[in-house]
Short mmCIF file of C-alpha atoms and ligand atoms in Angstrom, two decimals:
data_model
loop_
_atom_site.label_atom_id
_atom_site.label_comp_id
_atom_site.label_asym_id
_atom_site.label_seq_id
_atom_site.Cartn_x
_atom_site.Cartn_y
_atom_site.Cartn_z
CA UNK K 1 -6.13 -23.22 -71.62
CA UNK K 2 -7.26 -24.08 -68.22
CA UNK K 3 -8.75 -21.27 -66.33
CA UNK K 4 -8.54 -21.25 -62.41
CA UNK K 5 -11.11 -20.03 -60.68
CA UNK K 6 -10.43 -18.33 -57.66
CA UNK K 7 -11.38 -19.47 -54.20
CA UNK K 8 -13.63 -17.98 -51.42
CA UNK K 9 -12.71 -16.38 -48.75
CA UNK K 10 -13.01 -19.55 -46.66
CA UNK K 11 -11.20 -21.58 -49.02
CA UNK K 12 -8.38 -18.92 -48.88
CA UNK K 13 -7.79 -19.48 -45.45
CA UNK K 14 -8.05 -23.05 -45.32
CA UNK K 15 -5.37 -23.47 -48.15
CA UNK K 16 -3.04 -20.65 -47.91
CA UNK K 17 -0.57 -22.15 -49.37
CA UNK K 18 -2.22 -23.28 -52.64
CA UNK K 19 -3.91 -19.96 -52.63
CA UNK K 20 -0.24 -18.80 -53.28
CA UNK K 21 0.79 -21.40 -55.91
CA UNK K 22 -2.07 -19.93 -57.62
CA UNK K 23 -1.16 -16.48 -58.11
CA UNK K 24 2.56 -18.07 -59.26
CA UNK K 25 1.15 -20.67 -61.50
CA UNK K 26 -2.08 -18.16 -62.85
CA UNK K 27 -1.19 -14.44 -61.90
CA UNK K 28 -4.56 -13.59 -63.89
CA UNK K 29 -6.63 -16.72 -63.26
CA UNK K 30 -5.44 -18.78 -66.40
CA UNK K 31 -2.75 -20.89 -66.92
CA UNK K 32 -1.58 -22.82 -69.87
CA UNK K 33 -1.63 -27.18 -69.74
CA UNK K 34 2.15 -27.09 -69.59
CA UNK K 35 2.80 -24.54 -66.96
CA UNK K 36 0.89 -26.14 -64.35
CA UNK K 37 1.98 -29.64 -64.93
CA UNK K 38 5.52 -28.03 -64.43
CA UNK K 39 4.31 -26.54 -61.09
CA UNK K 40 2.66 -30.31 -60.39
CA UNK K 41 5.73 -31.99 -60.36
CA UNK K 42 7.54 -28.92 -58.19
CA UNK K 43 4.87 -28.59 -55.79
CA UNK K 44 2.10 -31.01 -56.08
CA UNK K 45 0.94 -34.09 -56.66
CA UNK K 46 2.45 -34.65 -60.74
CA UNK K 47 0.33 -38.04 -60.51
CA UNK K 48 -3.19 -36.10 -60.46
CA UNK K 49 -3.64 -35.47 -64.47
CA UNK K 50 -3.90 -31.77 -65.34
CA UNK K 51 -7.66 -30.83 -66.51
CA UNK K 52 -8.60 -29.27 -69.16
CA UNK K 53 -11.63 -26.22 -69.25
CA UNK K 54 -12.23 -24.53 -65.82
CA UNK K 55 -11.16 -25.63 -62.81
CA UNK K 56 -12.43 -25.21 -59.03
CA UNK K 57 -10.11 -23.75 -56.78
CA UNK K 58 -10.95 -27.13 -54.62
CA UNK K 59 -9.67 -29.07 -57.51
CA UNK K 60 -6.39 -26.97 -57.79
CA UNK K 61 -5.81 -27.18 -54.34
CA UNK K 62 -6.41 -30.89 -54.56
CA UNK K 63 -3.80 -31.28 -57.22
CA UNK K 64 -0.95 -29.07 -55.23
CA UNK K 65 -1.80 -30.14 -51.49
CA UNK K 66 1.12 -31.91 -50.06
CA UNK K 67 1.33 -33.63 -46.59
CA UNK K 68 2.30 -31.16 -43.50
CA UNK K 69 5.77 -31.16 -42.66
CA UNK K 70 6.66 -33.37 -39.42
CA UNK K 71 7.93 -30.80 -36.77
CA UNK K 72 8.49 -30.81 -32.80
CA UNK K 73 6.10 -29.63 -30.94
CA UNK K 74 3.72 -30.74 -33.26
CA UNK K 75 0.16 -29.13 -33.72
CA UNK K 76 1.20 -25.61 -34.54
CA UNK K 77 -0.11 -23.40 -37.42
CA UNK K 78 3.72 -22.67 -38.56
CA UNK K 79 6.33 -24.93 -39.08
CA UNK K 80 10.10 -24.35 -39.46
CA UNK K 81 13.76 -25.08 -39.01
CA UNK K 82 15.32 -23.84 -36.01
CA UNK K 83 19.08 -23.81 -34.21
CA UNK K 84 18.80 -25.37 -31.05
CA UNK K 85 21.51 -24.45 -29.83
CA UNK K 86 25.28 -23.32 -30.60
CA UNK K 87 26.10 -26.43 -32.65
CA UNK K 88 24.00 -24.36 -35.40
CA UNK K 89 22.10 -28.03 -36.54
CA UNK K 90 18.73 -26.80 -37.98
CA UNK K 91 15.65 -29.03 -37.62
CA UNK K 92 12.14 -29.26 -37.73
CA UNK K 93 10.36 -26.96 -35.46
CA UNK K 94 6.50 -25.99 -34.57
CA UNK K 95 5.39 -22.93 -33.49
CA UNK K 96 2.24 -19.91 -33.96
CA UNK K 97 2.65 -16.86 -35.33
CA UNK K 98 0.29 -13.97 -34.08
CA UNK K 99 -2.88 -13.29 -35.43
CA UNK K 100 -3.24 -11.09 -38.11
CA UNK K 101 -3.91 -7.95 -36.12
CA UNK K 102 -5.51 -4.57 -38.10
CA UNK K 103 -2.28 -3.28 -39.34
CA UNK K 104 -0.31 -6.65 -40.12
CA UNK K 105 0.07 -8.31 -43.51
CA UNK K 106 0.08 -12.50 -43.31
CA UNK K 107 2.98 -13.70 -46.13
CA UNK K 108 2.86 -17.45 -47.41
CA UNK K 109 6.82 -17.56 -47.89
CA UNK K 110 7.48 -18.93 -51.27
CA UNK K 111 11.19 -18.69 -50.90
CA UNK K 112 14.21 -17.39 -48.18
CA UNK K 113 17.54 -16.74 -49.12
CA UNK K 114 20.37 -18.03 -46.72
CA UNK K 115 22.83 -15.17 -45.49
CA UNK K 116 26.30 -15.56 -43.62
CA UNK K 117 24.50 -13.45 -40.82
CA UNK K 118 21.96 -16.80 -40.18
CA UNK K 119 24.90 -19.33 -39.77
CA UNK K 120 26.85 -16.41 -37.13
CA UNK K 121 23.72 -16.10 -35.23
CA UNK K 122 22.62 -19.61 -35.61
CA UNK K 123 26.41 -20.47 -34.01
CA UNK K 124 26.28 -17.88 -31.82
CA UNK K 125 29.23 -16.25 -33.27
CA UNK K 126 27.92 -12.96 -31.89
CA UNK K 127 27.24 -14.13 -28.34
CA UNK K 128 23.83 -12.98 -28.51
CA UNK K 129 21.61 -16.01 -29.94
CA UNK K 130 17.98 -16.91 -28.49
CA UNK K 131 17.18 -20.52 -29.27
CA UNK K 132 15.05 -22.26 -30.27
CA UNK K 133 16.23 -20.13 -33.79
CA UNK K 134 14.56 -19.96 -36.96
CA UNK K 135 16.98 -17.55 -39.12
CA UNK K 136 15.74 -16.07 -42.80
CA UNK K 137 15.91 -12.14 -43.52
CA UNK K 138 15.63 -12.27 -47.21
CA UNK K 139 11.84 -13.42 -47.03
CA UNK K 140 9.73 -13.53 -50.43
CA UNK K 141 6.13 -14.71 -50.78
CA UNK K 142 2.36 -14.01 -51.61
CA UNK K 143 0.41 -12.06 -49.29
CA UNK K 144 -2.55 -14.26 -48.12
CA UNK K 145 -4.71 -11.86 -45.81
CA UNK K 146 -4.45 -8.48 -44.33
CA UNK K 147 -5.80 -6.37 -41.29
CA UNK K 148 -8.25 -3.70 -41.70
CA UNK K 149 -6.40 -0.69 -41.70
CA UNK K 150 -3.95 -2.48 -44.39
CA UNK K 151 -4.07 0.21 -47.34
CA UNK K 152 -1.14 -0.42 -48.89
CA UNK K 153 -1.09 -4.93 -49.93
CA UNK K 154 -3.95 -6.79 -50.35
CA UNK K 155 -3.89 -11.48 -50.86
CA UNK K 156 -2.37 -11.91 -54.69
CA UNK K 157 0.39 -9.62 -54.18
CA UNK K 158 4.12 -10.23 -54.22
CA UNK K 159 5.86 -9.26 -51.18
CA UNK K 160 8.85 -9.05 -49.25
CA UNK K 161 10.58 -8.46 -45.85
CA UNK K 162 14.16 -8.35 -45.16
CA UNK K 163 16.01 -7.64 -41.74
CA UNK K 164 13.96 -5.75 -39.60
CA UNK K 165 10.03 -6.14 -38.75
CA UNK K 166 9.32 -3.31 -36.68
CA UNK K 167 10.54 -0.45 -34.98
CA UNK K 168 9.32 2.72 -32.93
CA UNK K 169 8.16 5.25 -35.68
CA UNK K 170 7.89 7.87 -34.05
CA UNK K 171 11.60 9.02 -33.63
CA UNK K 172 13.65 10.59 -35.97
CA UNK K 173 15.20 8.16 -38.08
CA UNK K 174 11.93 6.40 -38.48
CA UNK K 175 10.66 9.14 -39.85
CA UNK K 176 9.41 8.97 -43.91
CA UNK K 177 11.72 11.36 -45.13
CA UNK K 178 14.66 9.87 -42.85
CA UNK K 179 13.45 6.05 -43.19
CA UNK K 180 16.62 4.67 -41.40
CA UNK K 181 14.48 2.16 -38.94
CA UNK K 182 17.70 0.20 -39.10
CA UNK K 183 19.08 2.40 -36.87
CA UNK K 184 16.29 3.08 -34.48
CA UNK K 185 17.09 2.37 -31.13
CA UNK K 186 13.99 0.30 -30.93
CA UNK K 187 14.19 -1.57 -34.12
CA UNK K 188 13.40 -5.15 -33.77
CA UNK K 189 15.05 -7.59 -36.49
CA UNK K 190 13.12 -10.46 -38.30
CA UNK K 191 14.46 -13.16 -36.14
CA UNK K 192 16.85 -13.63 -32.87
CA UNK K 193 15.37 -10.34 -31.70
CA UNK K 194 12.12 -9.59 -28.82
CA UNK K 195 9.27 -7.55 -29.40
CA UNK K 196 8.04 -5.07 -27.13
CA UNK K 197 5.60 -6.85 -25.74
CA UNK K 198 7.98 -9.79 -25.48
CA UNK K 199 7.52 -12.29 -28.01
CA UNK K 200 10.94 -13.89 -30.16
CA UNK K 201 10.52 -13.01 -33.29
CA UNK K 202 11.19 -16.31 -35.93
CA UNK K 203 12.55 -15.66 -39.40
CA UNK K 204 11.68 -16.99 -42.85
CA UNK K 205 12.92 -20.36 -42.98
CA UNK K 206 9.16 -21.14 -42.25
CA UNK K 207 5.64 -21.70 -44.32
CA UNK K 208 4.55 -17.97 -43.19
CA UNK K 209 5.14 -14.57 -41.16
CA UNK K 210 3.17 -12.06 -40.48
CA UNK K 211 4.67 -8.69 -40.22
CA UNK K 212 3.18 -4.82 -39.79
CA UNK K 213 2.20 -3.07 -43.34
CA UNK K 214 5.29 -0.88 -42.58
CA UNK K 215 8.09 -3.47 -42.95
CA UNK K 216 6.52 -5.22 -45.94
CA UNK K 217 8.11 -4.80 -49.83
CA UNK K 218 6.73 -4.38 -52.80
CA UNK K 219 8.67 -6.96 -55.35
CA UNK K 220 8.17 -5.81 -58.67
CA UNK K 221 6.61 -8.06 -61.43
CA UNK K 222 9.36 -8.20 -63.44
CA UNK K 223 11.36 -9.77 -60.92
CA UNK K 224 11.77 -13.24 -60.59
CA UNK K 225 10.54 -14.16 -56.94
CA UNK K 226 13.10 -16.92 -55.78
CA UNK K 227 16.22 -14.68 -57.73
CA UNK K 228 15.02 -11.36 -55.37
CA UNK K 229 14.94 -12.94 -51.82
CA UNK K 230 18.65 -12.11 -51.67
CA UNK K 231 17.73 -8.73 -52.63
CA UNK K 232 16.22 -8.36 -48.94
CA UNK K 233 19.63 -8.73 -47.20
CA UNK K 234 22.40 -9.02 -49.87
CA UNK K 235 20.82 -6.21 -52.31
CA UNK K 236 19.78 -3.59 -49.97
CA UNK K 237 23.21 -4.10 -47.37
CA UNK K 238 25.34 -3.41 -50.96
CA UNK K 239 23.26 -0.59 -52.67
CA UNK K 240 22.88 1.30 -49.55
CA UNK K 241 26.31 2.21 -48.84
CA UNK K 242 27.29 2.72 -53.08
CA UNK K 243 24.14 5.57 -52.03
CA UNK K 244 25.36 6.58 -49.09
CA UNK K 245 29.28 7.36 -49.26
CA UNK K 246 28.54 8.65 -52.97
CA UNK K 247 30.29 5.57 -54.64
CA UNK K 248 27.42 5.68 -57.37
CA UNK K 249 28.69 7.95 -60.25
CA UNK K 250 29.42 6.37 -63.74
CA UNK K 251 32.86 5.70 -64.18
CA UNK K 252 34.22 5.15 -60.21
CA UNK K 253 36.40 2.45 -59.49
CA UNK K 254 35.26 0.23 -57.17
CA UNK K 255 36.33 -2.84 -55.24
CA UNK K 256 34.28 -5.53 -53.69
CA UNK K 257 36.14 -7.68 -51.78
CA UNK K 258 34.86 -11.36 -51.07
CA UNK K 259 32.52 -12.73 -53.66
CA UNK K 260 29.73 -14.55 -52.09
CA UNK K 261 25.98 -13.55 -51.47
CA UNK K 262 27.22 -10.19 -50.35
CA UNK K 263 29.63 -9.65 -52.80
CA UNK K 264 28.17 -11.18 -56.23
CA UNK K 265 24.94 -8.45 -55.41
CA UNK K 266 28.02 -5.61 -55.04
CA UNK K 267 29.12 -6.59 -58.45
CA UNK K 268 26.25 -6.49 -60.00
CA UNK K 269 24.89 -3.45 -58.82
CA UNK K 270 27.77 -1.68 -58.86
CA UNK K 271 27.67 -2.51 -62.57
CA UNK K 272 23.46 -1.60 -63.03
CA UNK K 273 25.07 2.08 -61.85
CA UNK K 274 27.72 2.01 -64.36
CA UNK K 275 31.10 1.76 -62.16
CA UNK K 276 34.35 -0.26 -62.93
CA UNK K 277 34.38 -2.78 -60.49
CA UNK K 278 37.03 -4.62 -59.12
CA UNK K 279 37.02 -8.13 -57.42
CA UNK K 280 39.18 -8.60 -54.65
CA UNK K 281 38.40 -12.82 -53.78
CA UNK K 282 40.42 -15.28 -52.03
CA UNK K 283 39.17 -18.01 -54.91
CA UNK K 284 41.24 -18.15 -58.32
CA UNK K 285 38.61 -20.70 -59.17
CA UNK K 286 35.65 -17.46 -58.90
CA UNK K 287 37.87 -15.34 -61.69
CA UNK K 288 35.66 -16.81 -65.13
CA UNK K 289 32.34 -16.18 -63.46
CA UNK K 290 32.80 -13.15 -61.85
CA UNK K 291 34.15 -11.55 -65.28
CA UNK K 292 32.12 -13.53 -67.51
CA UNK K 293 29.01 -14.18 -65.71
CA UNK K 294 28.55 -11.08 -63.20
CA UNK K 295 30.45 -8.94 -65.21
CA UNK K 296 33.20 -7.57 -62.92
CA UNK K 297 35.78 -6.20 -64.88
CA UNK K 298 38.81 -7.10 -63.15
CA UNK K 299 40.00 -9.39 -60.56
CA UNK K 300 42.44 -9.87 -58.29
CA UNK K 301 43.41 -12.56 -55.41
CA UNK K 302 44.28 -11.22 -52.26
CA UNK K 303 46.97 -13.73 -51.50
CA UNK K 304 48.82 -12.60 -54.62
CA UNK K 305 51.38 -9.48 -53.54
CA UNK K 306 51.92 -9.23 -57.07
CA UNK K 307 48.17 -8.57 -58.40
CA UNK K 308 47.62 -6.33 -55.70
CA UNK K 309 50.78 -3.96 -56.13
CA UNK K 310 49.64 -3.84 -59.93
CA UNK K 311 46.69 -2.41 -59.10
CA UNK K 312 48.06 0.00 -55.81
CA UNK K 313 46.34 3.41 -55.50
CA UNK K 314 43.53 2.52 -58.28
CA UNK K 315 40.00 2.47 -56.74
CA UNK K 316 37.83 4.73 -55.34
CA UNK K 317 36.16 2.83 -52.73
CA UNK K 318 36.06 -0.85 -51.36
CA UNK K 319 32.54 -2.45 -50.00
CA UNK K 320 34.51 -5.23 -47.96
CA UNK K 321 32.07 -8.28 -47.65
CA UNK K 322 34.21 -11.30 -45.74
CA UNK K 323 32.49 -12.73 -42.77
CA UNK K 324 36.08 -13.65 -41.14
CA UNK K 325 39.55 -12.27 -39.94
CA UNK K 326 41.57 -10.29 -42.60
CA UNK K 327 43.72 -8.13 -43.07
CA UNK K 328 42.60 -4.55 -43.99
CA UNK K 329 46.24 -2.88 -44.82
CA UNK K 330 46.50 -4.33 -48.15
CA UNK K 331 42.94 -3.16 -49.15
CA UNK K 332 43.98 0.20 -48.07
CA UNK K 333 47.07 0.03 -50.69
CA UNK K 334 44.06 -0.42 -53.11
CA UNK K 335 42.75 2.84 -52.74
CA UNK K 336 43.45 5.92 -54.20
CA UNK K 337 43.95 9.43 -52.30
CA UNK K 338 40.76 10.14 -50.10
CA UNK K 339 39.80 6.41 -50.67
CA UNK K 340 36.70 5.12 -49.04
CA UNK K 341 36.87 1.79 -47.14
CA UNK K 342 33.04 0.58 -46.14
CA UNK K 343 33.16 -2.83 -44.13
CA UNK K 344 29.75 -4.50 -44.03
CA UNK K 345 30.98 -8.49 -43.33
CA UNK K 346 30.75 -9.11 -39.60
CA UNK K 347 33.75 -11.38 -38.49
CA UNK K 348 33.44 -12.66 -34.98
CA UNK K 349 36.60 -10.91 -33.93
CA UNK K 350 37.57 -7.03 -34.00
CA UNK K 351 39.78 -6.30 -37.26
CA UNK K 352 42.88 -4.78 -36.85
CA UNK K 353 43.58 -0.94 -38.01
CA UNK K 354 46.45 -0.19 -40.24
CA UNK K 355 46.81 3.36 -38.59
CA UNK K 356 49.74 4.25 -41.01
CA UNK K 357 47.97 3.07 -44.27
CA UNK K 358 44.60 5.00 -43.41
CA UNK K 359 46.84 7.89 -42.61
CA UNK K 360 49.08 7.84 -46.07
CA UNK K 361 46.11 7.55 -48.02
CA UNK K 362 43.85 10.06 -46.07
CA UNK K 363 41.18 7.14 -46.01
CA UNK K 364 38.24 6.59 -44.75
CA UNK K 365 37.28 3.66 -42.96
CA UNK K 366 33.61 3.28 -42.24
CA UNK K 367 30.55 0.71 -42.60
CA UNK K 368 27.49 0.08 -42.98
CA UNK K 369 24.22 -1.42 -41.74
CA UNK K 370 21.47 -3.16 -44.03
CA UNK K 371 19.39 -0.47 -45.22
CA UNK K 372 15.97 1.50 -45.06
CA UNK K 373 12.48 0.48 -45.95
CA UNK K 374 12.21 3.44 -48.48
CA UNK K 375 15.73 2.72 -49.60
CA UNK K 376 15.11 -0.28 -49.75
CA UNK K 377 12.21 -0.51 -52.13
CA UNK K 378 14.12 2.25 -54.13
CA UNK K 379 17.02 -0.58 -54.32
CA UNK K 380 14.16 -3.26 -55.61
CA UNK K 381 12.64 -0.75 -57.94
CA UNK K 382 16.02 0.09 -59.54
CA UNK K 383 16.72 -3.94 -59.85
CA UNK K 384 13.49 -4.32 -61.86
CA UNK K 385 14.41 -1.23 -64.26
CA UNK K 386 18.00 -3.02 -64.75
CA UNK K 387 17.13 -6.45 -64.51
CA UNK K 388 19.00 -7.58 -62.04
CA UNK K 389 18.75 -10.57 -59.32
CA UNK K 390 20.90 -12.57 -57.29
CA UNK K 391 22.54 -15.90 -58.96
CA UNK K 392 21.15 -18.63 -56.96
CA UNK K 393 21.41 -21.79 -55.86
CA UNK K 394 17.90 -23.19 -54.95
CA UNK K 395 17.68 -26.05 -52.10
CA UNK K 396 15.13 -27.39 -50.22
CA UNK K 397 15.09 -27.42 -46.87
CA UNK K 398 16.35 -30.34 -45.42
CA UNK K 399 19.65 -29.41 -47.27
CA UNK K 400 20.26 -26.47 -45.07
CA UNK K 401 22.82 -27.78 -42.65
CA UNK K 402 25.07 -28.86 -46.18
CA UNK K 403 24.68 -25.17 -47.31
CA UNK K 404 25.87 -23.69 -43.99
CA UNK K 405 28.87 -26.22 -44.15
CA UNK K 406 29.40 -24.81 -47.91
CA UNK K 407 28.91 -21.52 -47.01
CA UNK K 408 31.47 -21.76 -44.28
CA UNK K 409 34.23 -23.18 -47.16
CA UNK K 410 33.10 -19.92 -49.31
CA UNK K 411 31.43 -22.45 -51.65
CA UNK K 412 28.58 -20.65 -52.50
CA UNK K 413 27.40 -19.53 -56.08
CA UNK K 414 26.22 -16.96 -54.82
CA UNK K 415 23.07 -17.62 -52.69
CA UNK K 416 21.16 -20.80 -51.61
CA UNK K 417 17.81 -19.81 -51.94
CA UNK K 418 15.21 -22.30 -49.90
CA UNK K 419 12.03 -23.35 -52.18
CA UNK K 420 9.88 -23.21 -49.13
CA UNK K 421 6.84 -23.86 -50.88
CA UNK K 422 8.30 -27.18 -52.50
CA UNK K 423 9.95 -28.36 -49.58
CA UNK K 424 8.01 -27.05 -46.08
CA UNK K 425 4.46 -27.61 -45.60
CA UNK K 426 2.03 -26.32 -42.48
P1 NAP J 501 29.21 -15.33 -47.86
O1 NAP J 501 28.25 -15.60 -48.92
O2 NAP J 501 29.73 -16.46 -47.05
O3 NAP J 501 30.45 -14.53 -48.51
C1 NAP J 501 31.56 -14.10 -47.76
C2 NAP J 501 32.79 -14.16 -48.69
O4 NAP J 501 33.91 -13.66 -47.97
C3 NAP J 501 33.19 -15.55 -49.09
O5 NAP J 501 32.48 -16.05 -50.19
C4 NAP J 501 34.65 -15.37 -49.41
O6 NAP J 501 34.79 -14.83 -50.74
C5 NAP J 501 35.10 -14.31 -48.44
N1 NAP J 501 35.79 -14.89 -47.28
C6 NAP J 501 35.33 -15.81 -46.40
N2 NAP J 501 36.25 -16.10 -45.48
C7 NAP J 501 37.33 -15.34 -45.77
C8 NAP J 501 38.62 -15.16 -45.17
N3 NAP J 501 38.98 -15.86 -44.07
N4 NAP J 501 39.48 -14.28 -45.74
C9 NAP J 501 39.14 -13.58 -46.83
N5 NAP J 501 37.94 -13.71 -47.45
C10 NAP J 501 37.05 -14.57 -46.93
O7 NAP J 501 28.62 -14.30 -46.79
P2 NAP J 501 27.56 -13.11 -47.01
O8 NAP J 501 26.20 -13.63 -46.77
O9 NAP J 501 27.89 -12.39 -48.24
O10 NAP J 501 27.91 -12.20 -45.73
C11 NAP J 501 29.19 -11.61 -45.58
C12 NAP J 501 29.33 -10.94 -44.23
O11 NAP J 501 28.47 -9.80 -44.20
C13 NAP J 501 28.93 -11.80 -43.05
O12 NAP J 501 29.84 -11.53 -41.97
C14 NAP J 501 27.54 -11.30 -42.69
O13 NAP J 501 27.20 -11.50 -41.35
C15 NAP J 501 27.70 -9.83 -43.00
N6 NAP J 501 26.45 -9.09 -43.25
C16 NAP J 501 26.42 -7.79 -42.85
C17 NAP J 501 25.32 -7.02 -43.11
C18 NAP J 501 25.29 -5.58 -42.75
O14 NAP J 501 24.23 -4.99 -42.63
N7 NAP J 501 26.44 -4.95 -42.57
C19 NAP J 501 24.20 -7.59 -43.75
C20 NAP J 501 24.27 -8.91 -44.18
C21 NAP J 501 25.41 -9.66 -43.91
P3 NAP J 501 35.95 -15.27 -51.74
O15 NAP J 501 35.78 -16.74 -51.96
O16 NAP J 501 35.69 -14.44 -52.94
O17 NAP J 501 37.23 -14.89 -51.04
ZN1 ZN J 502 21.59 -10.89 -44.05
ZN1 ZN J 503 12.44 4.95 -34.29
#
């Protein structure tokens, strides 16, 4: 079995990116023939044979080291794909990330999930886009060097970062016991967002990122890495509020209304807690997989009156996951007495309010924002104990402008998940 060995520190930093192949391919230095010829074709170069015995980290390197990625401006140390503007057309783009400063942790991205949010931000739907814009919350990778007051990662580890990068912690919600940075007046998200000192922060759709200790994720080994980059966004936006409004006890009835990335992550960890869960989809052609595959069990299309006054005053609460216009009365029907309605999709226009159906069913109507860094772990944590990830659909990058056109038609099943490693080199 071919044993890696593993490379100096200078080595490190001149291949970061093979440095992280390494601790996929050979988590404890050794990796079998077949494995790494797998990984060759993937990543590398399948042409260079695979040796046998002990092999230099040079030689790995030399087998996985792919030509850097064209991008505009060139010379950079990080390459991307950004929206230039409201069209929402991603290309090529250069640009540096900060040093690694004494309390940052350096990620090689392995892989980024694609979320609705990117393709309303990268449009503008939100009116508040900075471009150039490289989008990516639902980051996943191998940590590659760390400051010197870093306790907490050190290079070989899995990591993760989701929304938010920063924020003040000092105030009250940032607090450890609290842990709601999301909601920290001074938060700053992973991309389309400024830091203090004034610099745009770029997301993951990019070869790395380098983020404070604070805002960095533990992914657990048994989680797959590509299968939990959804878990950044998608996981912790649906666990959060199924924690927050109480809809988490064995046996509730629960409806999740829209099955994409959002959704599909509702489903299934609505499920990992033991609820009946309902789908609520606008897509006959979803009903097989989301009862067979995710294991929802029952579902319901929202354009049929019928199906939906069958199943009048049933559920508990609703996580509501479209990203456009709809209408909220008929969801409301769905609830039982004291119903809770949480809305986490975004649509570019206000929703109307059925006053008299929130009245006759003394619902709530609420919603909810992403989650915590300590909920957030908790969230990956509880994945690993149950076994779940997101269903993907993995892409490289230059297919990301098709997925946002897909994603836009609701044909998604049930995240694209970019290979960046295979596809984006710096
Ligand atoms: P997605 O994968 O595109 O899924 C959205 C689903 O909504 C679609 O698959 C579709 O499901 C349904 N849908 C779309 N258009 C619809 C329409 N006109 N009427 C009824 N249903 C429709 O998107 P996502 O990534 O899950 O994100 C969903 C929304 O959540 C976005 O607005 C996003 O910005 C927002 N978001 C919010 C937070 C937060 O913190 N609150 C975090 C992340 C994302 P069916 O085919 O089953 O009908
Ligand atoms: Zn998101
Ligand atoms: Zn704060």
């Amino acid at each position: 079995m071919p044993r890696i060995r593993q490379p100096s520190p200078s080595e490190l930093a001149a291949h970061p990116r093979e440095y992280a192949l390494l601790c996929r391919v050979a988590p404890g230095g050794e990796a079998d023939a077949q494995t790494l010829s797998e990984y060759a074709k993937e990543y590398g170069q399948p042409s260079k044979a695979v040796a046998e015995g002990e092999i230099t980290f040079a030689d790995f390197a030399a087998m996985f080291s792919r030509p850097a990625s064209a991008r505009e401006p060139a010379g950079t140390d990080c390459v991307g794909w950004a929206a230039r503007d409201k069209s929402g057309v991603m290309a090529p783009f250069g640009f540096n990330r900060r040093p690694v400063g004494p309390k940052d942790v350096r990620i090689q991205i392995c892989h980024v999930g694609i979320c609705h949010s990117d393709l309303h931000q990268a449009k503008n739907d939100w009116g508040s886009s900075l471009y150039p814009m490289v989008p990516g919350h639902e980051i996943v990778g191998i940590v590659t060097e760390v400051g010197a007051e870093v306790t907490s990662f050190k290079p070989g580890d899995r990591a993760g970062v989701g929304c938010m990068v920063d924020s003040c912690g000092s105030c009250e919600l940032c607090a450890p016991e609290r842990s709601e940075q999301q909601f920290c007046p001074k938060v700053v998200l992973t991309y389309n967002a400024v830091h203090p000192d004034g610099s745009v922060t770029q997301g993951g759709y990019s070869s790395h990122i380098v983020v404070t200790e604070a805002f960095v994720l533990r992914i657990p080994d048994a989680l797959p890495l590509d299968a939990s980059a959804p878990l950044l966004c998608a996981g912790i936006t649906t666990y959060s509020p199924l924690k927050h409004f109480g809809l988490d006890k064995p046996g509730m009835r629960l409806g999740v209304v829209g099955l994409g990335g959002l959704g599909h992550m509702a489903v299934k960890l609505a499920k990992g807690m033991g609820l009946h869960v309902t789908v609520i989809s606008t897509s006959e052609s979803k009903r097989e997989e989301a009862t067979k595959v995710l294991g929802a069990d029952a579902f319901l299309v929202s354009k049929d009156p019928e199906a939906l006054k069958s199943a009048a005053n049933s559920l508990h609460g609703i996580i509501d996951t479209v990203s456009a216009k709809h209408d909220l009365a008929a969801l409301i029907g769905l609830l039982k007495l004291d119903g809770k309605l949480v809305l986490v999709g975004v649509p570019e226009v206000p929703l109307d309010l059925p006053s008299a159906a929130v009245i006759f069913k003394r619902a709530t109507v609420s919603g909810s924002l992403i989650g915590g860094i300590k909920q957030t772990q908790e969230m990956l944590d509880f994945c690993a104990e149950k076994g779940i990830a997101s269903t993907i659909e993995k892409i490289p990058i230059d297919y990301v402008n098709k997925s946002y056109e897909r994603m836009a038609k609701s044909d998604v099943r049930y995240r694209f998940v970019i290979d960046i490693q295979g596809s984006l080199v710096a």
